[in-house]
Structures are given as C-alpha cells and as structure tokens.
PDB file of C-alpha atoms and ligand atoms in Angstrom:
ATOM      1  CA  MET A   1      49.507  -6.524 -23.460  1.00 54.00           C
ATOM      2  CA  GLN A   2      46.756  -4.087 -24.350  1.00 59.00           C
ATOM      3  CA  LEU A   3      45.115  -2.129 -21.601  1.00 68.00           C
ATOM      4  CA  SER A   4      42.774   0.769 -21.946  1.00 65.00           C
ATOM      5  CA  SER A   5      40.882   3.208 -19.840  1.00 58.00           C
ATOM      6  CA  ALA A   6      38.447   5.778 -21.231  1.00 61.00           C
ATOM      7  CA  GLY A   7      39.970   6.015 -24.690  1.00 82.00           C
ATOM      8  CA  VAL A   8      43.542   5.902 -23.443  1.00 90.00           C
ATOM      9  CA  VAL A   9      45.318   2.715 -24.477  1.00 91.00           C
ATOM     10  CA  ALA A  10      48.568   1.354 -23.104  1.00 92.00           C
ATOM     11  CA  ASN A  11      50.292  -0.088 -26.153  1.00 90.00           C
ATOM     12  CA  GLU A  12      53.472  -1.254 -24.570  1.00 93.00           C
ATOM     13  CA  VAL A  13      54.227  -2.068 -20.985  1.00 95.00           C
ATOM     14  CA  ARG A  14      57.774  -2.584 -19.777  1.00 95.00           C
ATOM     15  CA  LEU A  15      58.530  -4.139 -16.432  1.00 95.00           C
ATOM     16  CA  GLU A  16      61.586  -3.624 -14.307  1.00 97.00           C
ATOM     17  CA  LEU A  17      60.838  -5.531 -11.156  1.00 96.00           C
ATOM     18  CA  LYS A  18      62.788  -7.032  -8.321  1.00 97.00           C
ATOM     19  CA  LEU A  19      61.298 -10.023  -6.541  1.00 95.00           C
ATOM     20  CA  GLU A  20      62.468 -10.731  -3.017  1.00 96.00           C
ATOM     21  CA  VAL A  21      61.370 -13.431  -0.644  1.00 93.00           C
ATOM     22  CA  ALA A  22      60.650 -12.124   2.837  1.00 92.00           C
ATOM     23  CA  GLY A  23      59.499 -14.957   5.055  1.00 92.00           C
ATOM     24  CA  GLU A  24      56.257 -16.244   3.621  1.00 91.00           C
ATOM     25  CA  GLU A  25      55.832 -13.259   1.393  1.00 94.00           C
ATOM     26  CA  LEU A  26      57.183 -12.180  -1.921  1.00 95.00           C
ATOM     27  CA  VAL A  27      57.954  -8.488  -2.129  1.00 97.00           C
ATOM     28  CA  VAL A  28      57.895  -7.018  -5.606  1.00 97.00           C
ATOM     29  CA  THR A  29      59.481  -3.624  -6.137  1.00 97.00           C
ATOM     30  CA  GLY A  30      60.499  -1.701  -9.195  1.00 98.00           C
ATOM     31  CA  SER A  31      58.763   0.106 -11.953  1.00 97.00           C
ATOM     32  CA  VAL A  32      56.296  -0.408 -14.747  1.00 96.00           C
ATOM     33  CA  ALA A  33      56.523   1.870 -17.761  1.00 96.00           C
ATOM     34  CA  ALA A  34      53.431   2.116 -19.925  1.00 95.00           C
ATOM     35  CA  GLU A  35      53.484   3.772 -23.318  1.00 95.00           C
ATOM     36  CA  TRP A  36      50.015   5.039 -24.031  1.00 95.00           C
ATOM     37  CA  THR A  37      48.047   6.764 -26.743  1.00 95.00           C
ATOM     38  CA  GLY A  38      44.750   8.551 -26.465  1.00 94.00           C
ATOM     39  CA  PRO A  39      42.847  11.604 -27.606  1.00 93.00           C
ATOM     40  CA  CYS A  40      43.433  15.059 -26.153  1.00 93.00           C
ATOM     41  CA  ARG A  41      40.468  15.771 -23.939  1.00 90.00           C
ATOM     42  CA  ARG A  42      39.867  19.136 -25.578  1.00 88.00           C
ATOM     43  CA  CYS A  43      40.753  18.931 -29.278  1.00 90.00           C
ATOM     44  CA  LEU A  44      40.646  15.110 -29.596  1.00 89.00           C
ATOM     45  CA  GLU A  45      43.964  15.059 -31.447  1.00 91.00           C
ATOM     46  CA  PRO A  46      45.794  11.785 -30.769  1.00 93.00           C
ATOM     47  CA  GLN A  47      48.346  12.055 -27.982  1.00 94.00           C
ATOM     48  CA  ALA A  48      51.060   9.713 -26.818  1.00 94.00           C
ATOM     49  CA  GLY A  49      53.062   9.538 -23.673  1.00 94.00           C
ATOM     50  CA  GLU A  50      54.690   7.296 -21.154  1.00 95.00           C
ATOM     51  CA  THR A  51      53.617   6.755 -17.592  1.00 95.00           C
ATOM     52  CA  LEU A  52      56.140   5.452 -15.099  1.00 96.00           C
ATOM     53  CA  ILE A  53      54.659   3.683 -12.123  1.00 97.00           C
ATOM     54  CA  ASP A  54      56.458   2.834  -8.904  1.00 97.00           C
ATOM     55  CA  ILE A  55      55.692  -0.700  -7.796  1.00 97.00           C
ATOM     56  CA  ARG A  56      55.781  -1.910  -4.209  1.00 97.00           C
ATOM     57  CA  GLU A  57      53.513  -4.890  -3.793  1.00 97.00           C
ATOM     58  CA  ILE A  58      53.317  -7.935  -1.587  1.00 97.00           C
ATOM     59  CA  PHE A  59      52.342 -11.382  -2.756  1.00 97.00           C
ATOM     60  CA  GLU A  60      51.308 -13.934  -0.165  1.00 95.00           C
ATOM     61  CA  LYS A  61      49.560 -17.270   0.075  1.00 94.00           C
ATOM     62  CA  ARG A  62      46.506 -15.728   1.686  1.00 94.00           C
ATOM     63  CA  PRO A  63      46.192 -12.354   0.006  1.00 95.00           C
ATOM     64  CA  VAL A  64      44.269  -9.519   1.597  1.00 94.00           C
ATOM     65  CA  GLU A  65      41.654  -8.308  -0.856  1.00 92.00           C
ATOM     66  CA  GLY A  66      42.677  -4.988  -2.355  1.00 89.00           C
ATOM     67  CA  GLU A  67      46.004  -4.932  -0.558  1.00 93.00           C
ATOM     68  CA  THR A  68      48.159  -7.898  -1.453  1.00 96.00           C
ATOM     69  CA  TYR A  69      48.309 -10.362  -4.303  1.00 96.00           C
ATOM     70  CA  ARG A  70      48.140 -14.103  -4.449  1.00 94.00           C
ATOM     71  CA  LEU A  71      51.313 -16.157  -4.295  1.00 94.00           C
ATOM     72  CA  ASP A  72      51.023 -19.716  -5.560  1.00 90.00           C
ATOM     73  CA  GLU A  73      53.191 -22.607  -4.442  1.00 84.00           C
ATOM     74  CA  ASN A  74      55.710 -22.487  -7.262  1.00 82.00           C
ATOM     75  CA  GLU A  75      54.809 -19.502  -9.322  1.00 87.00           C
ATOM     76  CA  VAL A  76      53.743 -15.928  -9.131  1.00 89.00           C
ATOM     77  CA  ASP A  77      51.395 -14.295 -11.598  1.00 91.00           C
ATOM     78  CA  LEU A  78      52.363 -10.692 -12.059  1.00 93.00           C
ATOM     79  CA  GLU A  79      49.799  -9.932 -14.715  1.00 93.00           C
ATOM     80  CA  LEU A  80      46.949  -8.865 -12.442  1.00 92.00           C
ATOM     81  CA  MET A  81      49.250  -6.561 -10.495  1.00 95.00           C
ATOM     82  CA  VAL A  82      50.650  -4.998 -13.663  1.00 95.00           C
ATOM     83  CA  ARG A  83      47.185  -4.639 -15.120  1.00 93.00           C
ATOM     84  CA  GLU A  84      45.833  -2.881 -12.045  1.00 93.00           C
ATOM     85  CA  ALA A  85      48.858  -0.628 -11.732  1.00 94.00           C
ATOM     86  CA  VAL A  86      48.635   0.473 -15.347  1.00 94.00           C
ATOM     87  CA  LEU A  87      44.884   1.028 -15.342  1.00 91.00           C
ATOM     88  CA  LEU A  88      45.164   3.022 -12.150  1.00 91.00           C
ATOM     89  CA  HIS A  89      47.862   5.288 -13.533  1.00 93.00           C
ATOM     90  CA  LEU A  90      46.961   5.806 -17.154  1.00 92.00           C
ATOM     91  CA  PRO A  91      46.023   9.426 -17.731  1.00 89.00           C
ATOM     92  CA  VAL A  92      42.283   9.712 -17.489  1.00 86.00           C
ATOM     93  CA  ALA A  93      42.096  12.702 -19.794  1.00 88.00           C
ATOM     94  CA  PRO A  94      45.264  13.586 -21.677  1.00 92.00           C
ATOM     95  CA  LEU A  95      45.870  17.117 -22.836  1.00 91.00           C
ATOM     96  CA  CYS A  96      48.019  17.979 -25.873  1.00 92.00           C
ATOM     97  CA  GLY A  97      49.185  21.121 -24.139  1.00 91.00           C
ATOM     98  CA  GLU A  98      48.231  23.430 -21.308  1.00 89.00           C
ATOM     99  CA  ASP A  99      47.260  26.015 -23.893  1.00 90.00           C
ATOM    100  CA  CYS A 100      45.112  23.683 -26.009  1.00 91.00           C
ATOM    101  CA  LEU A 101      42.151  25.704 -27.155  1.00 86.00           C
ATOM    102  CA  GLY A 102      39.945  22.778 -28.082  1.00 84.00           C
ATOM    103  CA  PRO A 103      38.306  21.918 -31.393  1.00 79.00           C
ATOM    104  CA  ASP A 104      36.554  25.240 -31.893  1.00 75.00           C
ATOM    105  CA  PRO A 105      37.942  27.887 -29.546  1.00 72.00           C
ATOM    106  CA  ASP A 106      35.698  30.628 -30.873  1.00 77.00           C
ATOM    107  CA  ARG A 107      32.491  28.835 -30.075  1.00 74.00           C
ATOM    108  CA  PHE A 108      33.660  26.745 -27.135  1.00 68.00           C
ATOM    109  CA  PRO A 109      36.443  28.550 -25.315  1.00 66.00           C
ATOM    110  CA  ALA A 110      38.321  26.164 -23.081  1.00 60.00           C
ATOM    111  CA  THR A 111      38.998  27.090 -19.526  1.00 61.00           C
ATOM    112  CA  VAL A 112      42.656  26.525 -18.918  1.00 56.00           C
ATOM    113  CA  ALA A 113      42.645  25.310 -15.358  1.00 57.00           C
ATOM    114  CA  ALA A 114      45.690  24.017 -13.567  1.00 57.00           C
ATOM    115  CA  ASP A 115      45.918  20.262 -13.899  1.00 58.00           C
ATOM    116  CA  PRO A 116      47.189  18.111 -11.075  1.00 56.00           C
ATOM    117  CA  ASP A 117      50.830  17.239 -11.473  1.00 57.00           C
ATOM    118  CA  PRO A 118      50.771  13.730 -13.002  1.00 55.00           C
ATOM    119  CA  THR A 119      53.913  12.736 -11.147  1.00 53.00           C
ATOM    120  CA  GLU A 120      52.099  13.218  -7.862  1.00 49.00           C
ATOM    121  CA  LEU A 121      49.578  10.587  -8.852  1.00 48.00           C
ATOM    122  CA  SER A 122      52.072   7.929  -9.774  1.00 46.00           C
ATOM    123  CA  SER A 123      53.580   7.203  -6.381  1.00 46.00           C
ATOM    124  CA  ALA A 124      52.010   5.818  -3.283  1.00 45.00           C
ATOM    125  CA  PRO A 125      51.691   8.404  -0.551  1.00 48.00           C
ATOM    126  CA  ALA A 126      54.537   8.326   1.912  1.00 50.00           C
ATOM    127  CA  GLY A 127      53.644   6.798   5.223  1.00 54.00           C
ATOM    128  CA  ASP A 128      50.826   4.667   3.842  1.00 53.00           C
ATOM    129  CA  PRO A 129      50.248   2.173   6.655  1.00 55.00           C
ATOM    130  CA  ARG A 130      49.795  -0.652   4.143  1.00 55.00           C
ATOM    131  CA  TRP A 131      53.500  -0.409   3.372  1.00 50.00           C
ATOM    132  CA  GLY A 132      54.549  -0.375   7.003  1.00 52.00           C
ATOM    133  CA  ALA A 133      55.952  -3.884   6.800  1.00 55.00           C
ATOM    134  CA  LEU A 134      57.769  -2.969   3.629  1.00 51.00           C
ATOM    135  CA  ASP A 135      59.438   0.056   5.136  1.00 54.00           C
ATOM    136  CA  ALA A 136      61.191  -2.208   7.575  1.00 52.00           C
ATOM    137  CA  LEU A 137      62.655  -4.100   4.636  1.00 52.00           C
ATOM    138  CA  LYS A 138      64.360  -1.149   3.019  1.00 51.00           C
ATOM    139  CA  PHE A 139      67.917  -1.889   2.111  1.00 54.00           C
ATOM    140  CA  GLU A 140      69.140   1.582   1.601  1.00 58.00           C
ATOM    141  CA  ASP A 141      68.306   4.722   3.429  1.00 53.00           C
ATOM    142  CA  PRO A 142      68.630   7.689   1.070  1.00 58.00           C
ATOM    143  CA  SER A 143      69.081  10.034   3.997  1.00 59.00           C
ATOM    144  CA  SER A 144      72.147   8.308   5.371  1.00 52.00           C
TER     145      SER A 144
HETATM  146 ZN1  LIG B   1      44.374  19.436 -27.607  1.00 76.83          ZN
END
C-alpha cells in the first residue's frame, strides 16, 4: 500500500488489529505502524521514520459519516480506515534534527522553534465523546 501526504510517503504499513463483535457493531482496536520517507522540511535531505497509530474504530451497517465505518453483511473492508489513519498521522513536515540548519544556514538561518511532540498527535484525546460507547467495552482497567 502506498500512501502519501505532502511529499511524505508511507512505504510499508503493518496492521495489528483486533476485531470484536459488539452487538450490531464491529469494534476494531489495535495499532497501525507506517514506515515513511520524506524530505526534511528545512534541508530537504531524505528522512525516514515510523509512525505508530492507535486504532479504535467502530464499523456498523449504517455508518455515521466521519465517525464510524461501513460494515457489510459478510465482510469488513479495513482499507479505508487504514488509509485515513495513516494519512492523518503521517508527519506533515519531517525534520532531520532539531538543530537542522537548513540548506544554506548563512543566507537563510532557520528558526529552531519547539515542535509539537509527535506522540501527542498519534492518539485520540482521552474522553472523546465519540468513544463513549467503546469505553464501556474495555476489558482491562490499567488502574486496577
Ligand atoms: Zn534537515
């Protein structure tokens, strides 16, 4: 599967998913790992990395646009979900290093600003009401 977003290409996508039937719904949890390559946003040197994405999605016969995915009678198509998850989480502008000075530091000094922690972007915010139904389905409580 080849997915790309603004010069960043996911070359290999690995799925580790658990599918569970919950009533009329199919709950898919697990992770998607995407190995990507793309140019450093400052010096344009090729970069590579891996993005790990937490997956918690619901498939149902009548999907809610933008929230759940379509579940067919006898099969489930995971491709759209994987595609959206990867495109949403690929780094928009990779950086070879925090101290990258860019292609020509003398003429175009780069401002080294703090980047958002990429791990913060890869998980759904806790308490997202869309996952309310899913929270009730948790099988293990890490706090107990
Ligand atoms: Zn660079």
